[in-house]
XYZ file of C-alpha atoms in Angstrom:
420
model
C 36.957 3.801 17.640
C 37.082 5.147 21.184
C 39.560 7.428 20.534
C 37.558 9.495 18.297
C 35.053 10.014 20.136
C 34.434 13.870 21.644
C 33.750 12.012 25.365
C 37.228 11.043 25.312
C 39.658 12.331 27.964
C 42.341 12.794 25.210
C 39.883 15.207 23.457
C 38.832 16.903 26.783
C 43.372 17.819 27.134
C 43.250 18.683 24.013
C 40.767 21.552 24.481
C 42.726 22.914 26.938
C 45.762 22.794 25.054
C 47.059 25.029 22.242
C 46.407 22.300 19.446
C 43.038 22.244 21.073
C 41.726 25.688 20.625
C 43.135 25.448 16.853
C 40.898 22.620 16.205
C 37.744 24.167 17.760
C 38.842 27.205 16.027
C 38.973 25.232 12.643
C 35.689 23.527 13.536
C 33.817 26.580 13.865
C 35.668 27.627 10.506
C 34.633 24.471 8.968
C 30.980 24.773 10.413
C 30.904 28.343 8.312
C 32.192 26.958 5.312
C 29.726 24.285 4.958
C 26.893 26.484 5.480
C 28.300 28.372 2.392
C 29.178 25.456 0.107
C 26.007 23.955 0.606
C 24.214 27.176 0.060
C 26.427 27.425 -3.281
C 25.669 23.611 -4.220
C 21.730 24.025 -3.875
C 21.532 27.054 -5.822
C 22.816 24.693 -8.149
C 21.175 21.948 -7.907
C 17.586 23.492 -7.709
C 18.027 23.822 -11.298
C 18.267 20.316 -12.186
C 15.432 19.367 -9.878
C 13.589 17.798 -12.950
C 16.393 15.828 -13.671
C 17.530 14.618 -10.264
C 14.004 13.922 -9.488
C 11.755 14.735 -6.365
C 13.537 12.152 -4.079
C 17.184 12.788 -4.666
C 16.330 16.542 -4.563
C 15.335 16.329 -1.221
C 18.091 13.797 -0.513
C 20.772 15.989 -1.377
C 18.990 19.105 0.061
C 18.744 17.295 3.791
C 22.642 15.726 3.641
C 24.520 18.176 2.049
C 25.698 20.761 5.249
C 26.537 17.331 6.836
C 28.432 16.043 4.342
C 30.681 19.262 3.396
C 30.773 20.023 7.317
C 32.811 16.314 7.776
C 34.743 16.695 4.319
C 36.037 20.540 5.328
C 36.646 18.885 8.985
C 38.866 16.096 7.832
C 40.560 17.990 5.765
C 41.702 20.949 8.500
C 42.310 17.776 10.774
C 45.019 16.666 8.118
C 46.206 20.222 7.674
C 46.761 20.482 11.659
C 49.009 17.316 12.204
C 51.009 18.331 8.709
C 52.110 21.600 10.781
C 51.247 20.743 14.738
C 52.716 17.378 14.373
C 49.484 15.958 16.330
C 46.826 13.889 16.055
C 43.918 16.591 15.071
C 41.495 13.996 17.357
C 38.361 16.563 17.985
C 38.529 17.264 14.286
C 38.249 13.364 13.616
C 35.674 13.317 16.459
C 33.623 16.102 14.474
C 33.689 14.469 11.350
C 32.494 11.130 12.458
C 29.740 13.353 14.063
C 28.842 14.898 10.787
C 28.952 11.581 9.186
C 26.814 9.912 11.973
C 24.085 13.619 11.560
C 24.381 12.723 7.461
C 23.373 8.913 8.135
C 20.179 9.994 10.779
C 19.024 12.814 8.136
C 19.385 10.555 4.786
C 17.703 7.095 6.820
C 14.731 9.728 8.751
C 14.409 11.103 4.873
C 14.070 8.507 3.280
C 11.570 6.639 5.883
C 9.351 9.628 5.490
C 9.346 9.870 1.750
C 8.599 6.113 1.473
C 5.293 6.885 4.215
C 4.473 9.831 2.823
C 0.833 8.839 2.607
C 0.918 7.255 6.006
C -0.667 8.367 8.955
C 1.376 7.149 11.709
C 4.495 8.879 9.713
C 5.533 11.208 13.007
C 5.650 9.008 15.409
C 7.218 6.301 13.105
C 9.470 9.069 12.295
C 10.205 10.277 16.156
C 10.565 6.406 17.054
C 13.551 5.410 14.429
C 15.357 9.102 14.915
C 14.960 8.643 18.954
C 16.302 4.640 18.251
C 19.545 5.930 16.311
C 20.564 8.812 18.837
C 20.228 6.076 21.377
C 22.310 3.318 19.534
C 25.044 6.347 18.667
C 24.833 7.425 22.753
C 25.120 3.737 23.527
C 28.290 3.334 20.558
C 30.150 6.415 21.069
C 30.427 6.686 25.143
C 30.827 2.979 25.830
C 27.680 3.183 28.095
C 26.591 -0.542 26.481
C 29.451 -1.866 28.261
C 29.157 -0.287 31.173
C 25.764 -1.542 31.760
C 25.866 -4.779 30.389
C 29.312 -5.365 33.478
C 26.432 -3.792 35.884
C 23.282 -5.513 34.940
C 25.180 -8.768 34.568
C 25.255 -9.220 38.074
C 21.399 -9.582 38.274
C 20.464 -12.837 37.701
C 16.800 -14.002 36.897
C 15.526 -17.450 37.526
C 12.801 -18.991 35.242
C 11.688 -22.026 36.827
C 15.748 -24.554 36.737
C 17.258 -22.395 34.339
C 18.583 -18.487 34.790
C 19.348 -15.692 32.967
C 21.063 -12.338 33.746
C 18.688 -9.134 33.396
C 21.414 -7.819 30.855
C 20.797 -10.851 28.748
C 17.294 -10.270 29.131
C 16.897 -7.121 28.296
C 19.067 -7.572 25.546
C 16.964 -10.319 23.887
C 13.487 -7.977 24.428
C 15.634 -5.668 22.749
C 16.203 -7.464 19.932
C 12.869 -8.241 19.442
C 11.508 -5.376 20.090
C 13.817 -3.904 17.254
C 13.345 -6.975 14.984
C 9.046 -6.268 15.115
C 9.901 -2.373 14.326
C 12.219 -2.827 11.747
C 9.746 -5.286 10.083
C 6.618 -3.433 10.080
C 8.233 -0.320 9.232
C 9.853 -2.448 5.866
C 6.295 -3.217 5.260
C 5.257 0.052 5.428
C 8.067 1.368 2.615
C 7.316 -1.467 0.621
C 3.376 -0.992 0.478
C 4.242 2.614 -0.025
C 6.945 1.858 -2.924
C 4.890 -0.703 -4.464
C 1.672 1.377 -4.407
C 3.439 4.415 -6.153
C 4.223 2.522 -9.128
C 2.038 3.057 -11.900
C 3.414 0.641 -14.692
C 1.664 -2.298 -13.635
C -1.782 -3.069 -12.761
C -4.007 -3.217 -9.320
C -4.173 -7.107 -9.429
C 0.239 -7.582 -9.323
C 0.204 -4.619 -6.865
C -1.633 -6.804 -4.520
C 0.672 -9.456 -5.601
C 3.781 -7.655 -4.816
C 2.754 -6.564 -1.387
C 1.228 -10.248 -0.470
C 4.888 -11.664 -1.269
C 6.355 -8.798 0.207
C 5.058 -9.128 3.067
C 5.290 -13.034 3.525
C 9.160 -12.030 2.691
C 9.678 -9.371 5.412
C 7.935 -12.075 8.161
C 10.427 -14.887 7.035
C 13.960 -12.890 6.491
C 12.804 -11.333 9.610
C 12.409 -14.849 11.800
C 15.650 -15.994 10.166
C 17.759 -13.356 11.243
C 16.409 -13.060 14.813
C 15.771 -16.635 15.731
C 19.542 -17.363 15.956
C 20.695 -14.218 17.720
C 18.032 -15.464 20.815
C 19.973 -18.757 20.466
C 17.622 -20.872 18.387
C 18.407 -23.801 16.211
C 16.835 -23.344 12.849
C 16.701 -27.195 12.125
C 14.463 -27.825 15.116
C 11.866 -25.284 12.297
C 11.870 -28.331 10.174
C 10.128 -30.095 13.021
C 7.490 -27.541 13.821
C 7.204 -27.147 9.679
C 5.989 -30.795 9.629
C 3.804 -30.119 12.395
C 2.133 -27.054 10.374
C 2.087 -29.189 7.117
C -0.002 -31.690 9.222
C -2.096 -29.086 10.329
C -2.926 -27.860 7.443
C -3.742 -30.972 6.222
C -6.522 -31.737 8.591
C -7.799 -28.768 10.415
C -6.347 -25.495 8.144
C -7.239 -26.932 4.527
C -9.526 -23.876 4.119
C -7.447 -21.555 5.308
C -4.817 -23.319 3.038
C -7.145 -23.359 -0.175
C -7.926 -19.070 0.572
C -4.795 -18.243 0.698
C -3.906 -20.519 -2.302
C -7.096 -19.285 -4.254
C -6.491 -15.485 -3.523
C -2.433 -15.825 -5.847
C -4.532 -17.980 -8.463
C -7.227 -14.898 -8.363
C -3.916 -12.684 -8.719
C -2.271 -14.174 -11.018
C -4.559 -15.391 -13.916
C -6.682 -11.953 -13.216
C -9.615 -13.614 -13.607
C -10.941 -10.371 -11.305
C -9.899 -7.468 -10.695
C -9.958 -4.450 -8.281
C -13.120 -2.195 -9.619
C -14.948 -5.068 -11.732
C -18.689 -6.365 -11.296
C -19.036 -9.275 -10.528
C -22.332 -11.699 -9.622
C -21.343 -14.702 -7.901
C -24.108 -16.770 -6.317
C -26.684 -14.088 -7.158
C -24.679 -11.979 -5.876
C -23.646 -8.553 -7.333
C -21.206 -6.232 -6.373
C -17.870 -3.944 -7.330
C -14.708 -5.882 -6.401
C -12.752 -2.843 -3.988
C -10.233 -5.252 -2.512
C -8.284 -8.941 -2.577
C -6.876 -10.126 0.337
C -5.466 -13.236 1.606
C -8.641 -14.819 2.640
C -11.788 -12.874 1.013
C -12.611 -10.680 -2.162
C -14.164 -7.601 -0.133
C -17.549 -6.978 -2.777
C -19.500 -3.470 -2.338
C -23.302 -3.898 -3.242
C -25.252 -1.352 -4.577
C -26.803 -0.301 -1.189
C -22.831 0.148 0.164
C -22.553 -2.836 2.211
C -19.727 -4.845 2.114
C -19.787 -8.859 1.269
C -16.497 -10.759 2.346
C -16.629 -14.154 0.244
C -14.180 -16.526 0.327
C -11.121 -16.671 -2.363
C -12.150 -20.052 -2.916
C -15.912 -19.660 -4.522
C -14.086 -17.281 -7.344
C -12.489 -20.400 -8.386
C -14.731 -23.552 -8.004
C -17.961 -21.889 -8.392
C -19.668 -19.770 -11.589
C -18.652 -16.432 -11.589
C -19.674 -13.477 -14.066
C -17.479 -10.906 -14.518
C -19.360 -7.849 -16.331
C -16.062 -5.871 -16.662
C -13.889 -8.813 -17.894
C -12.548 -7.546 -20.930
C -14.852 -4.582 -21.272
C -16.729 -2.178 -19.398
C -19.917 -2.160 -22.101
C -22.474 -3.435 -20.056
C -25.964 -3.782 -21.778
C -29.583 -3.269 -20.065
C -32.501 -5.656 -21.061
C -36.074 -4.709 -20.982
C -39.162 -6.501 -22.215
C -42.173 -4.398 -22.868
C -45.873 -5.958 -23.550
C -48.005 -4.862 -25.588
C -51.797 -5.794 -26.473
C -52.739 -7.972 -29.648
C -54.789 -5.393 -30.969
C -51.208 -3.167 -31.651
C -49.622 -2.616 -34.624
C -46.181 -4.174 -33.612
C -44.497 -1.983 -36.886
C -45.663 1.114 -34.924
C -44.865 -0.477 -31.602
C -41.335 -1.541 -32.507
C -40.502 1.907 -34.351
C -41.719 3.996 -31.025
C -39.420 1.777 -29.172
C -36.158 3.072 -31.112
C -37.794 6.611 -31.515
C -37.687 5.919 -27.041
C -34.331 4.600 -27.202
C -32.671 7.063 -29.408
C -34.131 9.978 -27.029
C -32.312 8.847 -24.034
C -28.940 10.661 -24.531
C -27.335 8.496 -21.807
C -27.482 4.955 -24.455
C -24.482 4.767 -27.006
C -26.054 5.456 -30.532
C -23.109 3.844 -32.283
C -24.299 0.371 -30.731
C -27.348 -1.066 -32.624
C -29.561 -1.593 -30.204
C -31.728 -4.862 -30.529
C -35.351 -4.750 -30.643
C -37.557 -7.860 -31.305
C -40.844 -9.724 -30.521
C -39.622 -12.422 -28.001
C -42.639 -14.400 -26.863
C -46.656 -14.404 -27.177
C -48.271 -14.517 -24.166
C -52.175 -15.424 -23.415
C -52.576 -11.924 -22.646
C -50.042 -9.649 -24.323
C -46.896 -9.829 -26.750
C -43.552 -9.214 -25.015
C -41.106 -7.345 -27.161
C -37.399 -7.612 -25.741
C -35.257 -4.532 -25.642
C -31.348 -4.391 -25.590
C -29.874 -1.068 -25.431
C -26.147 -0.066 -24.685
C -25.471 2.755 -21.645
C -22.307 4.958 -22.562
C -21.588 4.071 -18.695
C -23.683 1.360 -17.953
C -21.508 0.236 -14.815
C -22.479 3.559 -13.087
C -25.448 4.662 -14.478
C -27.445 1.528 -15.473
C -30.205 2.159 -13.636
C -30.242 6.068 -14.714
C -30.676 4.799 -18.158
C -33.259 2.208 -17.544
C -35.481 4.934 -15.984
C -35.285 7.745 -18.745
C -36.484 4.972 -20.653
C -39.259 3.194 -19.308
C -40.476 7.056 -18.601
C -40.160 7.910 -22.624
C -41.675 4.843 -23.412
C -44.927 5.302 -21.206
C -45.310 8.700 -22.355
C -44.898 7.666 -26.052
C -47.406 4.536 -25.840
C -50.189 7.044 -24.100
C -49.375 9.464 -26.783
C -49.612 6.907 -29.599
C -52.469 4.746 -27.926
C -50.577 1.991 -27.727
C -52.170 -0.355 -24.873
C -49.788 -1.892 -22.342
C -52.020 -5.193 -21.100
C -52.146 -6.472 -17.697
C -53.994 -9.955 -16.785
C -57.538 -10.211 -17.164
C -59.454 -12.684 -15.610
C -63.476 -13.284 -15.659
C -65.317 -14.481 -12.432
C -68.554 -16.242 -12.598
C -70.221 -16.500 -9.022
C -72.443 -19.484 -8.690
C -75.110 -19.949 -6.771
């Protein structure tokens, strides 16, 4: 490919031949006509934005000059050896130029579109464009070679064996490019997999888990044997990792094994409430080792995968979000319980907070030595944000209805005899 490359000293003769100043002279023409075809083609395509979508929109609206700039270029390179009877080389060198700009613009597009809600996007975006111009530098004037014959000569020594600094910094190279291009796959693929709205929180979490477990291993497999390592000798160390596991990791192991269970049979869920050891909170994430729970004071309990699946849990949000509140109210023996329990719903329905459409229960659950306790079940219209809103309103309208109708609320009485 050398000889289509502008650093060339064929193309430098031909610049200062006759042939030559056609071709820059078609090159600028070209470089005129793009600018004008691509002006034409987004005037055009702007009106079937909806239709091409957001992404291919912008794909089209970043690659098009580019694209038309190497098509017009190859085609006055073909028109100049029909006529000149010459190889039309700084035309071929410009169009492999336009087709190397196209390939920077549609990969640095489509990185940023994929981190869009990333805040690292710049410099992952400065990185990968600074890493292509220097691979194309490296491709297109040879310079790889050059060094590699230079740096060659430098030999390191680690300990009986040796390596040449080329070979060296080839291999950090690699590696250095193998961790980049992995954690920026992740990134796409957390950004993908969170845009899609089809499917629910708990195979989200799924997706990126395996996604990520994917990226690691593809990743090890392709750069283990360009450093010069034997993949069989990973069956060994696998055995020694199964073993491992088996002894010292077998929490670790059942975590990680619990959290896909928790994923898969969606037993909970990002957003539900949950009480697990007497412990209540809102589920806000799953991860690999611990279900991150948010209490009602905003702290944050990390408890293991594995309790969600060998001990108790209650889900309040399971299938449903109606979440009942239970109250028992005492009242003296000397109350009529008719008046007491018709109050009560008179309380209830004045709380505009409860769902009216659920029948609320009301009932005389126990007599105590010194009152009777009459249970209450009432249904909040949010009761997994405003429980405790609701509970209030009504204990207030029921105090203020019990004073109003004299109806006693009884605490413990107890008579003392002092004895002499």
């Amino acid at each position: 490919m050398n000889e289509f490359l502008l650093i060339n000293s064929n193309n430098i003769a031909d610049l200062i031949s006759i042939g030559g100043v056609v071709q820059l002279s078609l090159a600028v023409v070209s470089v005129i006509l793009a600018y004008i075809f691509a002006c034409a083609v987004k005037r055009k395509i702007t009106r079937s934005v909806v239709r091409l979508g957001i992404f291919w929109f912008g794909m089209l609206d970043k690659t098009i000059r580019p694209l038309i700039f190497s098509i017009i270029t190859v085609m006055a390179g073909g028109v100049t050896m029909f006529f000149y009877n010459s190889a039309s080389t700084l035309l071929y060198s410009l169009a492999i130029i336009g087709i190397i700009i196209l390939f920077i613009k549609a990969t640095v597009y489509t990185l940023d579109y994929a981190l869009k809600n990333n805040k690292y996007r710049k410099h992952i975006k400065m990185l990968v464009k600074l890493a292509l111009v220097m691979v194309i530098i490296f491709w297109t004037t040879n310079l790889d070679v050059i060094l590699a014959d230079q740096l060659g000569k430098v030999v390191l020594h680690f300990g009986k064996s040796q390596l040449s600094l080329w070979d060296f910094i080839r291999e950090v190279i690699v590696i250095v490019f193998a961790i980049g291009v992995m954690i920026i796959a992740t990134l796409v693929l957390d950004g993908w997999i969170k845009n899609l709205h089809d499917i629910d929180g708990n195979l989200k979490q799924l997706l990126l888990r395996i996604s990520k477990i994917l990226v690691v291993v593809i990743g090890v497999f392709m750069v283990l044997p360009s450093l010069g390592f034997d993949l069989t000798a990973l069956s060994v160390l696998g055995g020694a990792v199964g073993v491992g596991i088996g002894f010292g990791l077998q929490k670790i192991a059942s975590n990680f094994l619990s959290g896909f269970i928790i994923l898969l049979d969606k037993s909970i869920k990002i957003g539900d409430r949950i009480i697990i050891n007497n412990i209540t909170g809102t589920v806000t994430r799953i991860t690999t080792r611990y279900v991150v729970m948010q209490g009602f004071d905003g702290s944050e309990m990390l408890i293991p995968n594995e309790k969600f699946i060998t001990d108790p849990v209650i889900n309040q949000t399971y299938s449903n979000s109606n979440i009942g509140i239970e109250m028992v109210i005492s009242v003296g023996y000397s109350s009529d319980m008719v008046l007491v329990i018709d109050t009560l719903r008179e309380c209830i329905a004045s709380v505009p907070e409860i769902n009216q459409n659920m029948e609320p229960s009301v009932y005389i659950q126990k007599l105590n030595e010194s009152g009777i306790d009459v249970f209450i079940r009432v249904w909040p219209l949010d009761g997994l944000n405003h429980g405790s809103v609701v509970r209030n309103k009504l204990n207030i309208a029921i105090i203020e209805s019990f004073r109003k109708k004299n109806i006693e609320i009884p605490f413990p009485k107890r008579d003392v005899t002092v004895l002499k």
